[in-house]
Amino acid sequence: MIKLENLTVRIAGRTLIENLSLTLNERHHYGLIGRNGTGKSTFFKILLKTLHPDMGSVAFPSRVRVGHIAQEAPSGSSTPLDVVMSADLERLKLMKQLEAGDNPENIADIYERLMVIDAFTAESRASSILAGLGFSQEMQLKPLSTFSGGWRMRVSLASLLFSKPDWLLLDEPTNHLDLEASLWLEDYLKHYPKSLLIISHDRHLLNVVCDRILFLHGQKIQAYGGNFDTFEKTWKAQQETLKTQLAKQEAQRKHMMSFVNRFRAKATKAKQAQSRLKALEKMEVLPEIIQNPEIRFDFPHPEKLAPPLIVLERVSVGYSPDVSVLKGLSERIDAEDRIALLGANGNGKSTFAKLIAGKLSPQKGIIHRSRKLKVGYFAQHQVEEFDLQATAFEHVLRKSPKLAPINARATLANFGLMGPKADVKVQNLSGGEKARLNLTLICLDKPNILILDEPTNHLDMDSRQALMLALNEFQGAVILITHDWDLLASTMDRLWLVANNRVEPFEGDLEDYRRMILKGDQVTSKPKTKKDF
């Protein structure tokens, strides 16, 4: 049990949490939610004792292990499998004692403890976790120095899961995972036998994994039973009840003040007037209704073009002349298509997106494009290429210098960057605001095809909802790569599997794909029937 009493936290003079008392019970899976900037990550730092509260206390039971992902990814010549196995410190200590043989009389006790902690299956358990996060058997035995930062962060996550802390703290754990690893992680966390506290804007993850929701707003944390959907229904009902109470209270207040104003000067009514004034002072102060600012994305309507927009004829593509990432691609894209690209990281989803966007030229074959075709391509690396000293408004005018300033601001407002936000330097924008600026810039040309490669990584839940609605209203084609299950399920109607150097239609639905991933089956374009499962 974690007990917080009278907790107050201030950052740079701003109060994020004030006079909070809260108890977190063991064996529950808590989801911590709230708008960006409300203090969720700060709350984690308080629990991890890397930040001290201004007032109040945080109490943990003795010998409780709290685990979180290290900020720095592991590196060096060690393999992912070695790093993950070394995370179980007790096993390592016991194995060293066993090898040393200094105290023969304790050998039986050491063996008994090793059996209790399941030490002799450590390698298979570590390998299974790494496999779930996308590491093949070959990858598990390569030096960490051969992996990108993103893959090394997966090793950090695998190490944390392998160590099985009493309290597992995760901050947006799926942000840099592909759909396949995200589905595996959801299933793993759902069955995690100990206590879990997770920050996430991923509605599907919160629904699958969590049995309690902690809502951080107004410098307080309110606890709700159930998953996110249950919280949302309860919270909306509470807001409606509060709205009714506020209206009733305001009517009472007006009625009492009317009496006071009419009769306070009359001697015969003065006592009654004073009595009503005292009643007004004692009237319960109800909380304000939470008014979240509306976030809306408006994709411009593209020019209508005769079908098809793009046709591929036996196309091969890669990054060096003698190596093809994808081969023999023969596909067609029309204006009404909503295509989700499935497949593990490294299979070529982003390569295919770059090919369609015109960022890569085919090595073989032919691409036929509609003559007036415009493609909008969103990728995370584009955010890193922004001029950090320029404002969002300046970026728009640089991209479209003929655009009138008032129209430039209106365009930014269409993606939630209205008013003063348009004049903030990019270096001071949040990750979600940079993503919105990226969407703004790619939509200036009114594209016929939107290619979105992990667009939700830094978007909060309201922004993800806005993106979903905007995609459903968009009148062009969409190609989507995302780990966000709800966004896929709500917006896409065609599934293309990128695997084995090919891009082919996946004949099942998302649930078929999910079952195949969780069973560890080889994913093919044609799913197994229910009899096969």
mmCIF file with all atom_site columns, C-alpha atoms in Angstrom, residues 87-256:
data_model
loop_
_atom_site.group_PDB
_atom_site.id
_atom_site.type_symbol
_atom_site.label_atom_id
_atom_site.label_alt_id
_atom_site.label_comp_id
_atom_site.label_asym_id
_atom_site.label_entity_id
_atom_site.label_seq_id
_atom_site.pdbx_PDB_ins_code
_atom_site.Cartn_x
_atom_site.Cartn_y
_atom_site.Cartn_z
_atom_site.occupancy
_atom_site.B_iso_or_equiv
_atom_site.pdbx_formal_charge
_atom_site.auth_seq_id
_atom_site.auth_comp_id
_atom_site.auth_asym_id
_atom_site.auth_atom_id
_atom_site.pdbx_PDB_model_num
ATOM 1   C CA . ALA A 1 87  ? 17.899  -7.361  -14.101 1.00 0.00 ? 87  ALA A CA 1
ATOM 2   C CA . ASP A 1 88  ? 16.991  -10.054 -11.546 1.00 0.00 ? 88  ASP A CA 1
ATOM 3   C CA . LEU A 1 89  ? 19.490  -9.013  -8.878  1.00 0.00 ? 89  LEU A CA 1
ATOM 4   C CA . GLU A 1 90  ? 18.441  -11.636 -6.342  1.00 0.00 ? 90  GLU A CA 1
ATOM 5   C CA . ARG A 1 91  ? 18.980  -14.456 -8.840  1.00 0.00 ? 91  ARG A CA 1
ATOM 6   C CA . LEU A 1 92  ? 22.435  -13.114 -9.726  1.00 0.00 ? 92  LEU A CA 1
ATOM 7   C CA . LYS A 1 93  ? 23.424  -12.862 -6.059  1.00 0.00 ? 93  LYS A CA 1
ATOM 8   C CA . LEU A 1 94  ? 22.235  -16.393 -5.286  1.00 0.00 ? 94  LEU A CA 1
ATOM 9   C CA . MET A 1 95  ? 23.943  -17.849 -8.361  1.00 0.00 ? 95  MET A CA 1
ATOM 10  C CA . LYS A 1 96  ? 27.252  -16.211 -7.339  1.00 0.00 ? 96  LYS A CA 1
ATOM 11  C CA . GLN A 1 97  ? 26.903  -17.644 -3.838  1.00 0.00 ? 97  GLN A CA 1
ATOM 12  C CA . LEU A 1 98  ? 26.235  -21.061 -5.342  1.00 0.00 ? 98  LEU A CA 1
ATOM 13  C CA . GLU A 1 99  ? 29.274  -20.856 -7.609  1.00 0.00 ? 99  GLU A CA 1
ATOM 14  C CA . ALA A 1 100 ? 31.536  -19.633 -4.797  1.00 0.00 ? 100 ALA A CA 1
ATOM 15  C CA . GLY A 1 101 ? 30.514  -22.465 -2.473  1.00 0.00 ? 101 GLY A CA 1
ATOM 16  C CA . ASP A 1 102 ? 31.848  -20.568 0.545   1.00 0.00 ? 102 ASP A CA 1
ATOM 17  C CA . ASN A 1 103 ? 29.127  -21.811 2.881   1.00 0.00 ? 103 ASN A CA 1
ATOM 18  C CA . PRO A 1 104 ? 28.330  -25.450 2.002   1.00 0.00 ? 104 PRO A CA 1
ATOM 19  C CA . GLU A 1 105 ? 25.816  -25.630 4.854   1.00 0.00 ? 105 GLU A CA 1
ATOM 20  C CA . ASN A 1 106 ? 23.683  -22.985 3.081   1.00 0.00 ? 106 ASN A CA 1
ATOM 21  C CA . ILE A 1 107 ? 23.596  -24.763 -0.301  1.00 0.00 ? 107 ILE A CA 1
ATOM 22  C CA . ALA A 1 108 ? 20.196  -26.321 0.379   1.00 0.00 ? 108 ALA A CA 1
ATOM 23  C CA . ASP A 1 109 ? 18.721  -22.951 1.398   1.00 0.00 ? 109 ASP A CA 1
ATOM 24  C CA . ILE A 1 110 ? 20.139  -21.315 -1.758  1.00 0.00 ? 110 ILE A CA 1
ATOM 25  C CA . TYR A 1 111 ? 18.677  -24.007 -3.998  1.00 0.00 ? 111 TYR A CA 1
ATOM 26  C CA . GLU A 1 112 ? 15.310  -23.708 -2.247  1.00 0.00 ? 112 GLU A CA 1
ATOM 27  C CA . ARG A 1 113 ? 15.249  -19.936 -2.794  1.00 0.00 ? 113 ARG A CA 1
ATOM 28  C CA . LEU A 1 114 ? 16.305  -20.337 -6.435  1.00 0.00 ? 114 LEU A CA 1
ATOM 29  C CA . MET A 1 115 ? 13.396  -22.722 -6.946  1.00 0.00 ? 115 MET A CA 1
ATOM 30  C CA . VAL A 1 116 ? 10.978  -20.269 -5.291  1.00 0.00 ? 116 VAL A CA 1
ATOM 31  C CA . ILE A 1 117 ? 11.994  -17.403 -7.605  1.00 0.00 ? 117 ILE A CA 1
ATOM 32  C CA . ASP A 1 118 ? 11.915  -19.703 -10.658 1.00 0.00 ? 118 ASP A CA 1
ATOM 33  C CA . ALA A 1 119 ? 15.567  -18.969 -11.351 1.00 0.00 ? 119 ALA A CA 1
ATOM 34  C CA . PHE A 1 120 ? 16.253  -22.007 -13.534 1.00 0.00 ? 120 PHE A CA 1
ATOM 35  C CA . THR A 1 121 ? 13.767  -20.865 -16.179 1.00 0.00 ? 121 THR A CA 1
ATOM 36  C CA . ALA A 1 122 ? 15.211  -17.329 -16.247 1.00 0.00 ? 122 ALA A CA 1
ATOM 37  C CA . GLU A 1 123 ? 16.659  -17.541 -19.736 1.00 0.00 ? 123 GLU A CA 1
ATOM 38  C CA . SER A 1 124 ? 13.469  -18.826 -21.338 1.00 0.00 ? 124 SER A CA 1
ATOM 39  C CA . ARG A 1 125 ? 11.380  -16.196 -19.505 1.00 0.00 ? 125 ARG A CA 1
ATOM 40  C CA . ALA A 1 126 ? 13.730  -13.382 -20.548 1.00 0.00 ? 126 ALA A CA 1
ATOM 41  C CA . SER A 1 127 ? 13.736  -14.631 -24.137 1.00 0.00 ? 127 SER A CA 1
ATOM 42  C CA . SER A 1 128 ? 9.932   -14.803 -24.164 1.00 0.00 ? 128 SER A CA 1
ATOM 43  C CA . ILE A 1 129 ? 9.615   -11.172 -23.000 1.00 0.00 ? 129 ILE A CA 1
ATOM 44  C CA . LEU A 1 130 ? 12.107  -9.989  -25.624 1.00 0.00 ? 130 LEU A CA 1
ATOM 45  C CA . ALA A 1 131 ? 10.254  -11.946 -28.307 1.00 0.00 ? 131 ALA A CA 1
ATOM 46  C CA . GLY A 1 132 ? 6.993   -10.305 -27.280 1.00 0.00 ? 132 GLY A CA 1
ATOM 47  C CA . LEU A 1 133 ? 8.620   -6.892  -27.717 1.00 0.00 ? 133 LEU A CA 1
ATOM 48  C CA . GLY A 1 134 ? 9.783   -7.760  -31.233 1.00 0.00 ? 134 GLY A CA 1
ATOM 49  C CA . PHE A 1 135 ? 13.245  -9.338  -30.794 1.00 0.00 ? 135 PHE A CA 1
ATOM 50  C CA . SER A 1 136 ? 13.879  -12.433 -32.889 1.00 0.00 ? 136 SER A CA 1
ATOM 51  C CA . GLN A 1 137 ? 16.148  -15.163 -31.487 1.00 0.00 ? 137 GLN A CA 1
ATOM 52  C CA . GLU A 1 138 ? 18.959  -13.812 -33.644 1.00 0.00 ? 138 GLU A CA 1
ATOM 53  C CA . MET A 1 139 ? 18.433  -10.229 -32.442 1.00 0.00 ? 139 MET A CA 1
ATOM 54  C CA . GLN A 1 140 ? 18.515  -11.316 -28.797 1.00 0.00 ? 140 GLN A CA 1
ATOM 55  C CA . LEU A 1 141 ? 22.115  -12.434 -29.203 1.00 0.00 ? 141 LEU A CA 1
ATOM 56  C CA . LYS A 1 142 ? 23.494  -9.373  -31.020 1.00 0.00 ? 142 LYS A CA 1
ATOM 57  C CA . PRO A 1 143 ? 25.471  -6.638  -29.213 1.00 0.00 ? 143 PRO A CA 1
ATOM 58  C CA . LEU A 1 144 ? 23.386  -3.696  -27.995 1.00 0.00 ? 144 LEU A CA 1
ATOM 59  C CA . SER A 1 145 ? 25.675  -1.363  -29.933 1.00 0.00 ? 145 SER A CA 1
ATOM 60  C CA . THR A 1 146 ? 24.113  -2.635  -33.181 1.00 0.00 ? 146 THR A CA 1
ATOM 61  C CA . PHE A 1 147 ? 20.612  -1.440  -32.179 1.00 0.00 ? 147 PHE A CA 1
ATOM 62  C CA . SER A 1 148 ? 18.956  1.970   -32.495 1.00 0.00 ? 148 SER A CA 1
ATOM 63  C CA . GLY A 1 149 ? 17.936  3.953   -29.433 1.00 0.00 ? 149 GLY A CA 1
ATOM 64  C CA . GLY A 1 150 ? 14.310  2.852   -29.823 1.00 0.00 ? 150 GLY A CA 1
ATOM 65  C CA . TRP A 1 151 ? 15.217  -0.838  -29.771 1.00 0.00 ? 151 TRP A CA 1
ATOM 66  C CA . ARG A 1 152 ? 17.543  -0.351  -26.793 1.00 0.00 ? 152 ARG A CA 1
ATOM 67  C CA . MET A 1 153 ? 14.668  1.297   -24.910 1.00 0.00 ? 153 MET A CA 1
ATOM 68  C CA . ARG A 1 154 ? 12.696  -1.884  -25.568 1.00 0.00 ? 154 ARG A CA 1
ATOM 69  C CA . VAL A 1 155 ? 15.500  -3.767  -23.841 1.00 0.00 ? 155 VAL A CA 1
ATOM 70  C CA . SER A 1 156 ? 15.045  -1.433  -20.840 1.00 0.00 ? 156 SER A CA 1
ATOM 71  C CA . LEU A 1 157 ? 11.326  -2.216  -20.816 1.00 0.00 ? 157 LEU A CA 1
ATOM 72  C CA . ALA A 1 158 ? 12.013  -5.961  -21.094 1.00 0.00 ? 158 ALA A CA 1
ATOM 73  C CA . SER A 1 159 ? 14.470  -5.760  -18.181 1.00 0.00 ? 159 SER A CA 1
ATOM 74  C CA . LEU A 1 160 ? 11.891  -4.005  -16.039 1.00 0.00 ? 160 LEU A CA 1
ATOM 75  C CA . LEU A 1 161 ? 9.186   -6.552  -16.823 1.00 0.00 ? 161 LEU A CA 1
ATOM 76  C CA . PHE A 1 162 ? 11.578  -9.431  -16.148 1.00 0.00 ? 162 PHE A CA 1
ATOM 77  C CA . SER A 1 163 ? 12.486  -8.052  -12.704 1.00 0.00 ? 163 SER A CA 1
ATOM 78  C CA . LYS A 1 164 ? 8.791   -8.073  -11.656 1.00 0.00 ? 164 LYS A CA 1
ATOM 79  C CA . PRO A 1 165 ? 8.835   -5.199  -9.126  1.00 0.00 ? 165 PRO A CA 1
ATOM 80  C CA . ASP A 1 166 ? 6.116   -5.022  -6.477  1.00 0.00 ? 166 ASP A CA 1
ATOM 81  C CA . TRP A 1 167 ? 4.988   -1.711  -7.985  1.00 0.00 ? 167 TRP A CA 1
ATOM 82  C CA . LEU A 1 168 ? 5.486   -1.302  -11.743 1.00 0.00 ? 168 LEU A CA 1
ATOM 83  C CA . LEU A 1 169 ? 5.389   2.355   -12.882 1.00 0.00 ? 169 LEU A CA 1
ATOM 84  C CA . LEU A 1 170 ? 5.112   2.995   -16.633 1.00 0.00 ? 170 LEU A CA 1
ATOM 85  C CA . ASP A 1 171 ? 4.884   6.365   -18.409 1.00 0.00 ? 171 ASP A CA 1
ATOM 86  C CA . GLU A 1 172 ? 3.385   6.043   -21.915 1.00 0.00 ? 172 GLU A CA 1
ATOM 87  C CA . PRO A 1 173 ? 4.951   2.593   -22.471 1.00 0.00 ? 173 PRO A CA 1
ATOM 88  C CA . THR A 1 174 ? 3.453   2.044   -25.958 1.00 0.00 ? 174 THR A CA 1
ATOM 89  C CA . ASN A 1 175 ? 4.523   5.382   -27.437 1.00 0.00 ? 175 ASN A CA 1
ATOM 90  C CA . HIS A 1 176 ? 7.464   3.968   -29.357 1.00 0.00 ? 176 HIS A CA 1
ATOM 91  C CA . LEU A 1 177 ? 6.235   0.424   -29.877 1.00 0.00 ? 177 LEU A CA 1
ATOM 92  C CA . ASP A 1 178 ? 4.637   -0.923  -33.020 1.00 0.00 ? 178 ASP A CA 1
ATOM 93  C CA . LEU A 1 179 ? 1.121   -2.373  -32.960 1.00 0.00 ? 179 LEU A CA 1
ATOM 94  C CA . GLU A 1 180 ? 2.395   -5.928  -32.571 1.00 0.00 ? 180 GLU A CA 1
ATOM 95  C CA . ALA A 1 181 ? 4.547   -5.171  -29.509 1.00 0.00 ? 181 ALA A CA 1
ATOM 96  C CA . SER A 1 182 ? 1.771   -2.974  -28.059 1.00 0.00 ? 182 SER A CA 1
ATOM 97  C CA . LEU A 1 183 ? -0.732  -5.835  -28.277 1.00 0.00 ? 183 LEU A CA 1
ATOM 98  C CA . TRP A 1 184 ? 1.709   -8.187  -26.564 1.00 0.00 ? 184 TRP A CA 1
ATOM 99  C CA . LEU A 1 185 ? 2.447   -5.630  -23.830 1.00 0.00 ? 185 LEU A CA 1
ATOM 100 C CA . GLU A 1 186 ? -1.270  -5.041  -23.207 1.00 0.00 ? 186 GLU A CA 1
ATOM 101 C CA . ASP A 1 187 ? -1.795  -8.758  -22.687 1.00 0.00 ? 187 ASP A CA 1
ATOM 102 C CA . TYR A 1 188 ? 1.280   -9.038  -20.439 1.00 0.00 ? 188 TYR A CA 1
ATOM 103 C CA . LEU A 1 189 ? 0.234   -6.105  -18.251 1.00 0.00 ? 189 LEU A CA 1
ATOM 104 C CA . LYS A 1 190 ? -3.349  -7.344  -18.068 1.00 0.00 ? 190 LYS A CA 1
ATOM 105 C CA . HIS A 1 191 ? -2.052  -10.470 -16.315 1.00 0.00 ? 191 HIS A CA 1
ATOM 106 C CA . TYR A 1 192 ? 0.680   -8.755  -14.284 1.00 0.00 ? 192 TYR A CA 1
ATOM 107 C CA . PRO A 1 193 ? 0.364   -10.374 -10.845 1.00 0.00 ? 193 PRO A CA 1
ATOM 108 C CA . LYS A 1 194 ? 1.526   -7.395  -8.791  1.00 0.00 ? 194 LYS A CA 1
ATOM 109 C CA . SER A 1 195 ? 0.708   -3.687  -8.554  1.00 0.00 ? 195 SER A CA 1
ATOM 110 C CA . LEU A 1 196 ? 0.744   -1.402  -11.589 1.00 0.00 ? 196 LEU A CA 1
ATOM 111 C CA . LEU A 1 197 ? 0.505   2.356   -12.123 1.00 0.00 ? 197 LEU A CA 1
ATOM 112 C CA . ILE A 1 198 ? 0.524   3.525   -15.714 1.00 0.00 ? 198 ILE A CA 1
ATOM 113 C CA . ILE A 1 199 ? 0.315   6.938   -17.397 1.00 0.00 ? 199 ILE A CA 1
ATOM 114 C CA . SER A 1 200 ? -1.272  6.645   -20.818 1.00 0.00 ? 200 SER A CA 1
ATOM 115 C CA . HIS A 1 201 ? -3.409  8.434   -23.393 1.00 0.00 ? 201 HIS A CA 1
ATOM 116 C CA . ASP A 1 202 ? -4.114  5.098   -25.059 1.00 0.00 ? 202 ASP A CA 1
ATOM 117 C CA . ARG A 1 203 ? -7.771  4.385   -24.398 1.00 0.00 ? 203 ARG A CA 1
ATOM 118 C CA . HIS A 1 204 ? -7.526  0.752   -25.484 1.00 0.00 ? 204 HIS A CA 1
ATOM 119 C CA . LEU A 1 205 ? -4.601  0.080   -23.157 1.00 0.00 ? 205 LEU A CA 1
ATOM 120 C CA . LEU A 1 206 ? -6.433  1.689   -20.224 1.00 0.00 ? 206 LEU A CA 1
ATOM 121 C CA . ASN A 1 207 ? -9.519  -0.403  -20.930 1.00 0.00 ? 207 ASN A CA 1
ATOM 122 C CA . VAL A 1 208 ? -7.685  -3.707  -21.274 1.00 0.00 ? 208 VAL A CA 1
ATOM 123 C CA . VAL A 1 209 ? -5.193  -3.345  -18.419 1.00 0.00 ? 209 VAL A CA 1
ATOM 124 C CA . CYS A 1 210 ? -6.609  -1.101  -15.673 1.00 0.00 ? 210 CYS A CA 1
ATOM 125 C CA . ASP A 1 211 ? -9.147  -1.802  -12.934 1.00 0.00 ? 211 ASP A CA 1
ATOM 126 C CA . ARG A 1 212 ? -8.830  1.657   -11.328 1.00 0.00 ? 212 ARG A CA 1
ATOM 127 C CA . ILE A 1 213 ? -8.532  5.118   -12.886 1.00 0.00 ? 213 ILE A CA 1
ATOM 128 C CA . LEU A 1 214 ? -6.848  8.073   -11.178 1.00 0.00 ? 214 LEU A CA 1
ATOM 129 C CA . PHE A 1 215 ? -7.982  11.381  -12.683 1.00 0.00 ? 215 PHE A CA 1
ATOM 130 C CA . LEU A 1 216 ? -5.595  14.292  -12.079 1.00 0.00 ? 216 LEU A CA 1
ATOM 131 C CA . HIS A 1 217 ? -7.255  17.685  -12.460 1.00 0.00 ? 217 HIS A CA 1
ATOM 132 C CA . GLY A 1 218 ? -7.662  20.849  -10.451 1.00 0.00 ? 218 GLY A CA 1
ATOM 133 C CA . GLN A 1 219 ? -4.540  19.972  -8.393  1.00 0.00 ? 219 GLN A CA 1
ATOM 134 C CA . LYS A 1 220 ? -6.305  16.884  -7.009  1.00 0.00 ? 220 LYS A CA 1
ATOM 135 C CA . ILE A 1 221 ? -6.498  13.191  -7.901  1.00 0.00 ? 221 ILE A CA 1
ATOM 136 C CA . GLN A 1 222 ? -9.884  11.462  -7.873  1.00 0.00 ? 222 GLN A CA 1
ATOM 137 C CA . ALA A 1 223 ? -9.997  7.652   -7.845  1.00 0.00 ? 223 ALA A CA 1
ATOM 138 C CA . TYR A 1 224 ? -12.601 5.728   -9.862  1.00 0.00 ? 224 TYR A CA 1
ATOM 139 C CA . GLY A 1 225 ? -13.288 1.999   -9.944  1.00 0.00 ? 225 GLY A CA 1
ATOM 140 C CA . GLY A 1 226 ? -13.205 0.169   -13.278 1.00 0.00 ? 226 GLY A CA 1
ATOM 141 C CA . ASN A 1 227 ? -11.450 0.796   -16.579 1.00 0.00 ? 227 ASN A CA 1
ATOM 142 C CA . PHE A 1 228 ? -11.429 3.968   -18.673 1.00 0.00 ? 228 PHE A CA 1
ATOM 143 C CA . ASP A 1 229 ? -14.861 3.441   -20.253 1.00 0.00 ? 229 ASP A CA 1
ATOM 144 C CA . THR A 1 230 ? -16.381 3.004   -16.790 1.00 0.00 ? 230 THR A CA 1
ATOM 145 C CA . PHE A 1 231 ? -14.602 6.132   -15.548 1.00 0.00 ? 231 PHE A CA 1
ATOM 146 C CA . GLU A 1 232 ? -15.834 8.156   -18.515 1.00 0.00 ? 232 GLU A CA 1
ATOM 147 C CA . LYS A 1 233 ? -19.471 7.179   -17.947 1.00 0.00 ? 233 LYS A CA 1
ATOM 148 C CA . THR A 1 234 ? -19.215 7.888   -14.204 1.00 0.00 ? 234 THR A CA 1
ATOM 149 C CA . TRP A 1 235 ? -17.449 11.209  -14.718 1.00 0.00 ? 235 TRP A CA 1
ATOM 150 C CA . LYS A 1 236 ? -19.965 12.415  -17.313 1.00 0.00 ? 236 LYS A CA 1
ATOM 151 C CA . ALA A 1 237 ? -22.830 11.489  -14.974 1.00 0.00 ? 237 ALA A CA 1
ATOM 152 C CA . GLN A 1 238 ? -21.121 13.395  -12.153 1.00 0.00 ? 238 GLN A CA 1
ATOM 153 C CA . GLN A 1 239 ? -20.721 16.452  -14.372 1.00 0.00 ? 239 GLN A CA 1
ATOM 154 C CA . GLU A 1 240 ? -24.415 16.369  -15.309 1.00 0.00 ? 240 GLU A CA 1
ATOM 155 C CA . THR A 1 241 ? -25.403 16.056  -11.629 1.00 0.00 ? 241 THR A CA 1
ATOM 156 C CA . LEU A 1 242 ? -23.075 18.925  -10.729 1.00 0.00 ? 242 LEU A CA 1
ATOM 157 C CA . LYS A 1 243 ? -24.560 21.059  -13.494 1.00 0.00 ? 243 LYS A CA 1
ATOM 158 C CA . THR A 1 244 ? -28.037 20.481  -12.044 1.00 0.00 ? 244 THR A CA 1
ATOM 159 C CA . GLN A 1 245 ? -26.845 21.262  -8.500  1.00 0.00 ? 245 GLN A CA 1
ATOM 160 C CA . LEU A 1 246 ? -25.128 24.462  -9.624  1.00 0.00 ? 246 LEU A CA 1
ATOM 161 C CA . ALA A 1 247 ? -28.260 25.634  -11.443 1.00 0.00 ? 247 ALA A CA 1
ATOM 162 C CA . LYS A 1 248 ? -30.419 24.879  -8.400  1.00 0.00 ? 248 LYS A CA 1
ATOM 163 C CA . GLN A 1 249 ? -27.972 26.628  -6.062  1.00 0.00 ? 249 GLN A CA 1
ATOM 164 C CA . GLU A 1 250 ? -27.783 29.691  -8.308  1.00 0.00 ? 250 GLU A CA 1
ATOM 165 C CA . ALA A 1 251 ? -31.583 29.914  -8.361  1.00 0.00 ? 251 ALA A CA 1
ATOM 166 C CA . GLN A 1 252 ? -31.651 29.728  -4.541  1.00 0.00 ? 252 GLN A CA 1
ATOM 167 C CA . ARG A 1 253 ? -28.926 32.338  -4.306  1.00 0.00 ? 253 ARG A CA 1
ATOM 168 C CA . LYS A 1 254 ? -30.807 34.761  -6.582  1.00 0.00 ? 254 LYS A CA 1
ATOM 169 C CA . HIS A 1 255 ? -34.062 34.228  -4.689  1.00 0.00 ? 255 HIS A CA 1
ATOM 170 C CA . MET A 1 256 ? -32.409 34.895  -1.309  1.00 0.00 ? 256 MET A CA 1
#
